[in-house]
Short mmCIF file of C-alpha atoms in Angstrom, two decimals:
data_model
loop_
_atom_site.label_atom_id
_atom_site.label_comp_id
_atom_site.label_asym_id
_atom_site.label_seq_id
_atom_site.Cartn_x
_atom_site.Cartn_y
_atom_site.Cartn_z
CA MET A 1 75.71 -39.13 -127.12
CA SER A 2 73.67 -36.13 -128.26
CA GLU A 3 74.19 -32.79 -126.53
CA PRO A 4 70.73 -32.58 -124.84
CA LYS A 5 71.11 -36.12 -123.45
CA ALA A 6 74.60 -35.39 -122.18
CA ARG A 7 73.37 -32.22 -120.49
CA ARG A 8 70.41 -34.05 -118.97
CA ARG A 9 72.72 -36.72 -117.55
CA LEU A 10 75.07 -34.10 -116.11
CA LEU A 11 72.21 -32.17 -114.54
CA GLY A 12 70.53 -35.25 -113.12
CA PRO A 13 67.05 -36.73 -113.61
CA ALA A 14 65.39 -34.17 -111.33
CA ASP A 15 66.54 -31.31 -113.52
CA ALA A 16 64.71 -31.79 -116.79
CA PHE A 17 66.38 -30.06 -119.68
CA VAL A 18 64.26 -27.32 -121.19
CA GLU A 19 66.62 -24.48 -121.88
CA PRO A 20 70.25 -23.56 -121.11
CA ILE A 21 70.92 -23.47 -117.38
CA GLY A 22 72.20 -19.92 -117.34
CA GLU A 23 68.99 -18.47 -118.80
CA ALA A 24 67.18 -19.09 -115.51
CA GLU A 25 67.96 -17.00 -112.45
CA ARG A 26 70.06 -18.97 -109.97
CA ILE A 27 68.74 -18.84 -106.42
CA VAL A 28 72.31 -19.07 -105.08
CA ASP A 29 73.64 -16.27 -107.29
CA PRO A 30 75.20 -13.75 -104.87
CA HIS A 31 74.59 -10.81 -107.20
CA ASP A 32 71.73 -8.41 -106.59
CA THR A 33 68.36 -8.95 -108.24
CA LEU A 34 65.30 -6.71 -108.47
CA GLU A 35 63.61 -8.80 -105.77
CA ASP A 36 66.62 -8.35 -103.49
CA GLU A 37 66.45 -4.58 -103.95
CA VAL A 38 62.73 -4.52 -103.10
CA TYR A 39 63.11 -6.61 -99.95
CA GLY A 40 66.53 -5.23 -99.07
CA ALA A 41 65.12 -1.95 -97.79
CA SER A 42 63.10 -3.72 -95.08
CA LEU A 43 65.60 -6.48 -94.20
CA ARG A 44 68.71 -4.33 -93.92
CA PRO A 45 69.76 -3.43 -90.36
CA ARG A 46 69.05 0.11 -89.22
CA SER A 47 72.11 0.51 -87.01
CA PHE A 48 75.49 -1.04 -86.32
CA GLU A 49 73.97 -2.69 -83.25
CA GLU A 50 71.62 -4.67 -85.51
CA TYR A 51 74.38 -5.54 -87.99
CA VAL A 52 75.50 -9.16 -87.73
CA GLY A 53 79.04 -10.31 -88.50
CA GLN A 54 82.20 -8.62 -89.84
CA GLU A 55 83.07 -7.69 -86.24
CA ARG A 56 86.59 -6.47 -87.00
CA VAL A 57 85.36 -4.22 -89.81
CA VAL A 58 82.50 -2.80 -87.73
CA GLU A 59 84.78 -2.11 -84.76
CA ASN A 60 87.32 -0.29 -86.93
CA LEU A 61 84.55 1.78 -88.52
CA HIS A 62 83.18 2.68 -85.07
CA ILE A 63 86.59 4.03 -84.07
CA SER A 64 87.08 6.00 -87.30
CA ILE A 65 83.57 7.50 -87.15
CA ALA A 66 83.94 8.48 -83.49
CA ALA A 67 87.32 10.12 -84.19
CA ALA A 68 85.93 12.06 -87.18
CA LYS A 69 83.02 13.30 -85.05
CA GLN A 70 85.35 14.44 -82.27
CA ARG A 71 87.44 16.44 -84.74
CA GLY A 72 84.35 17.81 -86.46
CA GLU A 73 85.62 16.56 -89.83
CA PRO A 74 84.09 14.36 -92.53
CA LEU A 75 85.12 10.71 -92.42
CA GLU A 76 88.05 9.70 -94.62
CA HIS A 77 87.20 8.03 -97.91
CA VAL A 78 86.34 4.35 -97.42
CA LEU A 79 86.81 1.35 -99.72
CA PHE A 80 85.01 -1.96 -99.15
CA TYR A 81 86.06 -4.98 -101.18
CA GLY A 82 85.04 -8.61 -101.16
CA PRO A 83 82.62 -11.08 -102.77
CA PRO A 84 79.11 -9.88 -103.69
CA GLY A 85 76.24 -10.10 -101.23
CA LEU A 86 78.22 -9.60 -98.01
CA GLY A 87 76.83 -6.20 -97.00
CA LYS A 88 79.04 -3.52 -98.56
CA THR A 89 76.07 -1.34 -99.53
CA THR A 90 74.48 -1.92 -96.12
CA LEU A 91 77.63 -0.79 -94.31
CA ALA A 92 77.84 2.34 -96.47
CA GLY A 93 74.27 3.24 -95.54
CA LEU A 94 74.97 2.62 -91.85
CA ILE A 95 78.01 4.91 -91.99
CA ALA A 96 75.88 7.73 -93.41
CA ARG A 97 73.23 7.12 -90.73
CA GLU A 98 75.87 7.10 -87.98
CA LEU A 99 77.35 10.35 -89.28
CA GLY A 100 73.90 11.93 -89.61
CA ALA A 101 74.69 12.68 -93.26
CA ASN A 102 72.83 12.38 -96.54
CA PHE A 103 73.43 9.16 -98.47
CA ARG A 104 73.93 9.55 -102.24
CA PRO A 105 74.30 6.13 -103.90
CA THR A 106 75.25 5.42 -107.51
CA SER A 107 77.24 2.77 -109.41
CA GLY A 108 80.36 2.83 -111.54
CA PRO A 109 78.75 1.80 -114.86
CA THR A 110 76.21 4.66 -114.69
CA LEU A 111 78.94 7.32 -114.55
CA GLU A 112 79.87 7.23 -118.21
CA LYS A 113 81.10 10.82 -118.67
CA PRO A 114 82.67 13.46 -116.41
CA LYS A 115 79.51 15.57 -116.63
CA ASP A 116 77.59 12.71 -114.97
CA LEU A 117 79.95 13.01 -112.02
CA VAL A 118 80.00 16.81 -111.90
CA GLY A 119 76.27 17.09 -111.29
CA ILE A 120 76.48 14.79 -108.27
CA LEU A 121 79.65 16.26 -106.76
CA THR A 122 78.48 19.87 -106.98
CA SER A 123 75.18 19.00 -105.26
CA LEU A 124 76.82 17.34 -102.23
CA GLU A 125 76.51 19.10 -98.90
CA GLU A 126 79.19 19.27 -96.22
CA GLY A 127 79.82 15.78 -94.81
CA ASP A 128 77.56 13.94 -97.26
CA VAL A 129 78.32 10.30 -98.07
CA PHE A 130 78.76 9.59 -101.79
CA PHE A 131 78.57 5.83 -102.40
CA VAL A 132 79.83 4.29 -105.66
CA ASP A 133 79.08 0.60 -106.07
CA GLU A 134 81.25 -1.47 -108.43
CA ILE A 135 83.73 1.39 -108.45
CA HIS A 136 86.22 -0.68 -110.45
CA ARG A 137 83.95 -0.21 -113.48
CA LEU A 138 84.46 3.55 -113.64
CA GLY A 139 85.67 4.76 -116.99
CA HIS A 140 89.27 5.97 -117.22
CA VAL A 141 88.32 9.60 -117.93
CA VAL A 142 85.75 9.70 -115.14
CA GLU A 143 88.22 8.16 -112.70
CA GLU A 144 90.87 10.78 -113.42
CA PHE A 145 88.23 13.47 -112.98
CA LEU A 146 87.53 12.03 -109.53
CA TYR A 147 91.13 12.26 -108.27
CA PRO A 148 91.20 16.02 -107.40
CA ALA A 149 87.67 15.75 -106.00
CA MET A 150 88.81 13.09 -103.52
CA GLU A 151 92.17 14.64 -102.68
CA ASP A 152 91.66 18.41 -102.84
CA PHE A 153 87.84 18.65 -102.88
CA GLN A 154 87.81 20.49 -106.15
CA ILE A 155 87.22 19.67 -109.80
CA ASP A 156 89.21 21.04 -112.71
CA PHE A 157 87.50 22.45 -115.82
CA VAL A 158 89.41 23.05 -119.01
CA VAL A 159 87.93 25.85 -121.13
CA ASP A 160 88.91 26.77 -124.68
CA ARG A 161 91.54 24.87 -126.60
CA GLY A 162 95.11 25.14 -127.76
CA ALA A 163 96.99 28.29 -126.74
CA TYR A 164 93.85 29.74 -125.15
CA ALA A 165 93.14 26.74 -122.93
CA LYS A 166 92.63 27.56 -119.25
CA THR A 167 91.99 25.42 -116.20
CA LEU A 168 89.29 26.56 -113.81
CA LYS A 169 89.09 25.07 -110.34
CA LEU A 170 85.62 24.62 -108.84
CA PRO A 171 85.69 24.04 -105.07
CA LEU A 172 83.53 21.31 -103.54
CA ARG A 173 82.15 20.83 -100.06
CA ARG A 174 84.05 18.21 -98.09
CA PHE A 175 82.38 14.84 -98.50
CA THR A 176 83.10 11.17 -97.86
CA LEU A 177 83.40 8.83 -100.83
CA ILE A 178 82.64 5.18 -100.11
CA GLY A 179 83.57 2.77 -102.86
CA ALA A 180 82.58 -0.88 -103.07
CA THR A 181 84.06 -3.47 -105.38
CA THR A 182 84.02 -7.20 -105.88
CA ARG A 183 87.30 -6.99 -107.81
CA ALA A 184 89.87 -5.01 -105.88
CA GLY A 185 92.58 -6.15 -108.30
CA MET A 186 90.94 -4.17 -111.10
CA LEU A 187 91.26 -0.86 -109.23
CA THR A 188 94.07 1.34 -110.45
CA ALA A 189 96.79 2.17 -107.94
CA PRO A 190 96.13 5.97 -107.99
CA LEU A 191 92.46 5.44 -107.10
CA ARG A 192 93.15 2.83 -104.45
CA GLU A 193 95.74 5.04 -102.74
CA ARG A 194 93.24 7.86 -102.27
CA PHE A 195 91.15 5.80 -99.84
CA GLY A 196 92.16 6.36 -96.24
CA ILE A 197 90.14 3.40 -94.89
CA VAL A 198 90.25 0.06 -96.70
CA GLN A 199 88.28 -2.90 -95.35
CA HIS A 200 87.87 -6.43 -96.65
CA LEU A 201 84.58 -8.28 -96.14
CA ASP A 202 84.79 -12.06 -95.89
CA TYR A 203 82.24 -14.88 -96.05
CA TYR A 204 80.04 -15.40 -92.98
CA PRO A 205 80.23 -18.53 -90.80
CA PRO A 206 76.96 -20.52 -90.37
CA PRO A 207 76.23 -19.28 -86.80
CA GLU A 208 76.20 -15.65 -87.97
CA LEU A 209 74.05 -16.52 -90.98
CA GLU A 210 71.66 -18.29 -88.64
CA ARG A 211 71.28 -15.08 -86.64
CA ILE A 212 70.61 -13.18 -89.88
CA VAL A 213 67.97 -15.71 -90.95
CA ARG A 214 66.21 -15.50 -87.58
CA ARG A 215 66.23 -11.70 -87.66
CA SER A 216 64.95 -11.57 -91.25
CA ALA A 217 62.20 -14.06 -90.42
CA SER A 218 61.18 -11.82 -87.53
CA VAL A 219 61.08 -8.76 -89.81
CA LEU A 220 58.99 -10.69 -92.36
CA GLY A 221 56.69 -11.93 -89.61
CA VAL A 222 57.38 -15.60 -90.34
CA PRO A 223 57.64 -18.10 -87.44
CA ILE A 224 60.72 -20.28 -87.87
CA ASP A 225 62.20 -23.14 -85.84
CA ALA A 226 65.84 -23.06 -84.74
CA ASP A 227 66.69 -26.17 -86.78
CA ALA A 228 65.12 -24.65 -89.90
CA ALA A 229 67.12 -21.44 -89.49
CA ARG A 230 70.27 -23.56 -89.10
CA THR A 231 69.45 -25.52 -92.26
CA ILE A 232 68.90 -22.40 -94.35
CA ALA A 233 72.09 -20.83 -92.98
CA SER A 234 74.18 -23.91 -93.77
CA ARG A 235 73.09 -23.80 -97.43
CA SER A 236 73.61 -20.07 -97.93
CA ARG A 237 77.22 -20.26 -99.13
CA GLY A 238 78.43 -17.83 -96.47
CA THR A 239 76.41 -14.98 -98.03
CA PRO A 240 73.63 -13.02 -96.26
CA ARG A 241 71.96 -12.07 -99.55
CA ILE A 242 71.57 -15.75 -100.47
CA ALA A 243 70.37 -16.56 -96.94
CA ASN A 244 67.58 -13.98 -97.21
CA ARG A 245 66.65 -15.20 -100.69
CA LEU A 246 66.44 -18.82 -99.56
CA LEU A 247 64.36 -17.73 -96.58
CA ARG A 248 61.84 -16.03 -98.87
CA ARG A 249 61.54 -19.12 -101.06
CA VAL A 250 61.07 -21.36 -98.02
CA ARG A 251 58.50 -18.93 -96.63
CA ASP A 252 56.51 -19.13 -99.87
CA PHE A 253 56.56 -22.93 -99.72
CA ALA A 254 55.53 -22.96 -96.04
CA GLU A 255 52.59 -20.65 -96.70
CA VAL A 256 51.27 -22.67 -99.63
CA ARG A 257 52.06 -26.27 -98.58
CA ALA A 258 51.93 -25.98 -94.77
CA ASP A 259 50.52 -23.78 -92.03
CA GLY A 260 53.02 -20.95 -92.62
CA ARG A 261 55.48 -22.00 -89.94
CA ILE A 262 58.95 -22.91 -91.20
CA THR A 263 60.03 -26.21 -89.69
CA ASN A 264 63.20 -28.09 -90.55
CA ALA A 265 61.26 -30.60 -92.66
CA ILE A 266 59.59 -27.77 -94.60
CA ALA A 267 62.94 -26.00 -95.13
CA CYS A 268 64.62 -29.19 -96.39
CA GLU A 269 61.79 -30.02 -98.80
CA ALA A 270 61.57 -26.46 -100.13
CA LEU A 271 65.32 -26.20 -100.73
CA GLN A 272 65.38 -29.62 -102.36
CA ARG A 273 62.72 -28.42 -104.80
CA GLU A 274 64.90 -25.40 -105.53
CA GLY A 275 67.80 -27.73 -106.30
CA VAL A 276 69.96 -26.53 -103.39
CA ASP A 277 71.65 -29.43 -101.61
CA GLU A 278 72.95 -29.69 -98.04
CA LEU A 279 76.24 -27.95 -98.92
CA GLY A 280 74.61 -25.08 -100.81
CA LEU A 281 75.40 -26.39 -104.32
CA ASP A 282 72.73 -25.95 -106.97
CA ARG A 283 72.19 -27.75 -110.27
CA LEU A 284 74.74 -25.71 -112.20
CA ASP A 285 77.39 -26.30 -109.52
CA ARG A 286 76.80 -30.04 -109.61
CA ALA A 287 76.75 -30.05 -113.42
CA PHE A 288 80.10 -28.23 -113.38
CA LEU A 289 81.60 -30.86 -111.06
CA ARG A 290 80.03 -33.77 -112.92
CA THR A 291 81.42 -32.47 -116.20
CA ILE A 292 84.97 -32.53 -114.84
CA VAL A 293 84.53 -35.89 -113.10
CA GLU A 294 82.70 -37.83 -115.81
CA GLN A 295 83.44 -36.09 -119.09
CA TYR A 296 87.08 -35.29 -118.37
CA ARG A 297 87.86 -38.06 -115.84
CA GLY A 298 88.64 -35.65 -113.02
CA GLY A 299 90.66 -33.19 -115.07
CA PRO A 300 92.60 -31.22 -115.86
CA ALA A 301 89.98 -29.52 -118.02
CA GLY A 302 90.10 -26.02 -119.45
CA ILE A 303 87.31 -23.61 -118.58
CA ALA A 304 86.51 -23.16 -122.27
CA ALA A 305 86.00 -26.92 -122.65
CA ILE A 306 83.76 -27.08 -119.58
CA ALA A 307 81.76 -24.08 -120.79
CA ALA A 308 81.30 -25.67 -124.22
CA THR A 309 80.05 -28.91 -122.65
CA LEU A 310 77.52 -27.04 -120.52
CA THR A 311 76.73 -24.52 -123.29
CA GLU A 312 77.46 -21.79 -120.75
CA ASP A 313 79.50 -18.63 -120.97
CA ALA A 314 83.06 -19.16 -119.68
CA GLU A 315 83.02 -15.83 -117.81
CA THR A 316 79.82 -16.83 -116.02
CA LEU A 317 81.44 -20.04 -114.82
CA GLU A 318 84.58 -18.21 -113.69
CA ASP A 319 82.79 -15.36 -111.92
CA VAL A 320 79.69 -17.07 -110.51
CA VAL A 321 80.28 -20.82 -110.19
CA GLU A 322 83.98 -21.37 -109.58
CA PRO A 323 84.65 -19.08 -106.58
CA TYR A 324 82.49 -21.07 -104.16
CA LEU A 325 83.66 -24.45 -105.47
CA LEU A 326 87.27 -23.35 -105.07
CA LYS A 327 86.64 -21.96 -101.59
CA GLU A 328 84.96 -25.18 -100.42
CA GLY A 329 87.65 -27.41 -101.94
CA PHE A 330 85.58 -29.14 -104.63
CA VAL A 331 87.94 -28.13 -107.43
CA THR A 332 91.49 -26.88 -107.78
CA ARG A 333 92.73 -24.52 -110.45
CA THR A 334 96.08 -25.36 -112.04
CA ALA A 335 98.06 -24.09 -114.98
CA SER A 336 96.79 -27.01 -117.07
CA GLY A 337 93.12 -26.63 -116.10
CA ARG A 338 90.53 -27.47 -113.43
CA ARG A 339 90.74 -30.65 -111.40
CA ALA A 340 88.06 -32.26 -109.26
CA THR A 341 89.07 -33.08 -105.70
CA GLU A 342 88.24 -36.14 -103.64
CA ARG A 343 85.52 -34.12 -101.91
CA ALA A 344 83.78 -33.57 -105.26
CA TYR A 345 83.77 -37.32 -105.93
CA ARG A 346 82.29 -38.01 -102.50
CA HIS A 347 79.63 -35.34 -102.85
CA LEU A 348 78.54 -36.62 -106.26
CA GLY A 349 78.57 -40.20 -104.99
CA VAL A 350 80.91 -41.25 -107.79
CA THR A 351 82.90 -44.39 -107.06
CA GLY A 352 85.41 -46.39 -109.03
CA MET A 353 87.02 -43.31 -110.59
CA ALA A 354 89.98 -41.94 -108.63
CA PRO A 355 90.90 -38.29 -109.08
CA ALA A 356 93.51 -37.65 -111.74
CA GLN A 357 96.22 -36.86 -109.18
CA GLU A 358 95.84 -40.30 -107.61
CA ARG A 359 95.84 -42.15 -110.96
CA LEU A 360 99.33 -40.83 -111.65
CA LEU A 361 100.76 -42.42 -108.52
#
């Protein structure tokens, strides 16, 4: 069978093959897009009281912030880690607002050289919040330059060379560094140990996502039925960013094809057109599962082989597609490769082909 036909069969008849799947933006991709940044400013909560979910994290932050205020000291350095789209940047902004401090955001990849960091650190005022997103992507030299700034609130300059080399210490105003990462395992031990507060953000349950959808709809001025909010929440893969993105797509559909009100029927039809099924899987997710089930008879199949079949990048599949499928129990990852579970067979409606584990019995 030719490659385009094989891909068309894996994707399904509703997903006509025009170009590689990965070239189009996935609506269920948890990573930030330009549209998310534009709408994020208006949809983000303005206080901890408006923030939905992560109750343990929020409560611990409340205690730490209150204690720092009582002592008249800046908050200890904070590290947030967890999957993308769960609100790490939002929490950092709320901490700055709660402290009454300036919020200075940046990201790890933009700090390429120590001089990029020096300009920011020397401009910070007492108690300011310095937020570094994707902090695990800091360069090695920049990271080492950050150590004395976090620990001793000073930066070390080396002037001259050889026998005439001298180290000058430049004092900094006390600030709070908040780091966010989706890959805590990639942080070096010396950097991780310099954070006094470390919090993990987990996926949201559907009831909390439903509250987020209803609040966002209110902010956008879109009337929405309770069943519709529940439907959008159940397909949002436990991620507020995806929930808000799905809501915007459903809103567009409701305004063009209906009277502007989001009913459950409108939400279901709009999400079906976007290729998002009742469990939050999109076309690439289903193609991934179908490849293992049909092409490799349930597995085990190596990620490189699956990527070659789908003409996708292996890293994209590992970082974007696999995490949710693993979390929801559609696939298992073994030393010999990926295997489809019984749930994947049921979801795809495939019968007559038992998973590989069962065939061995």
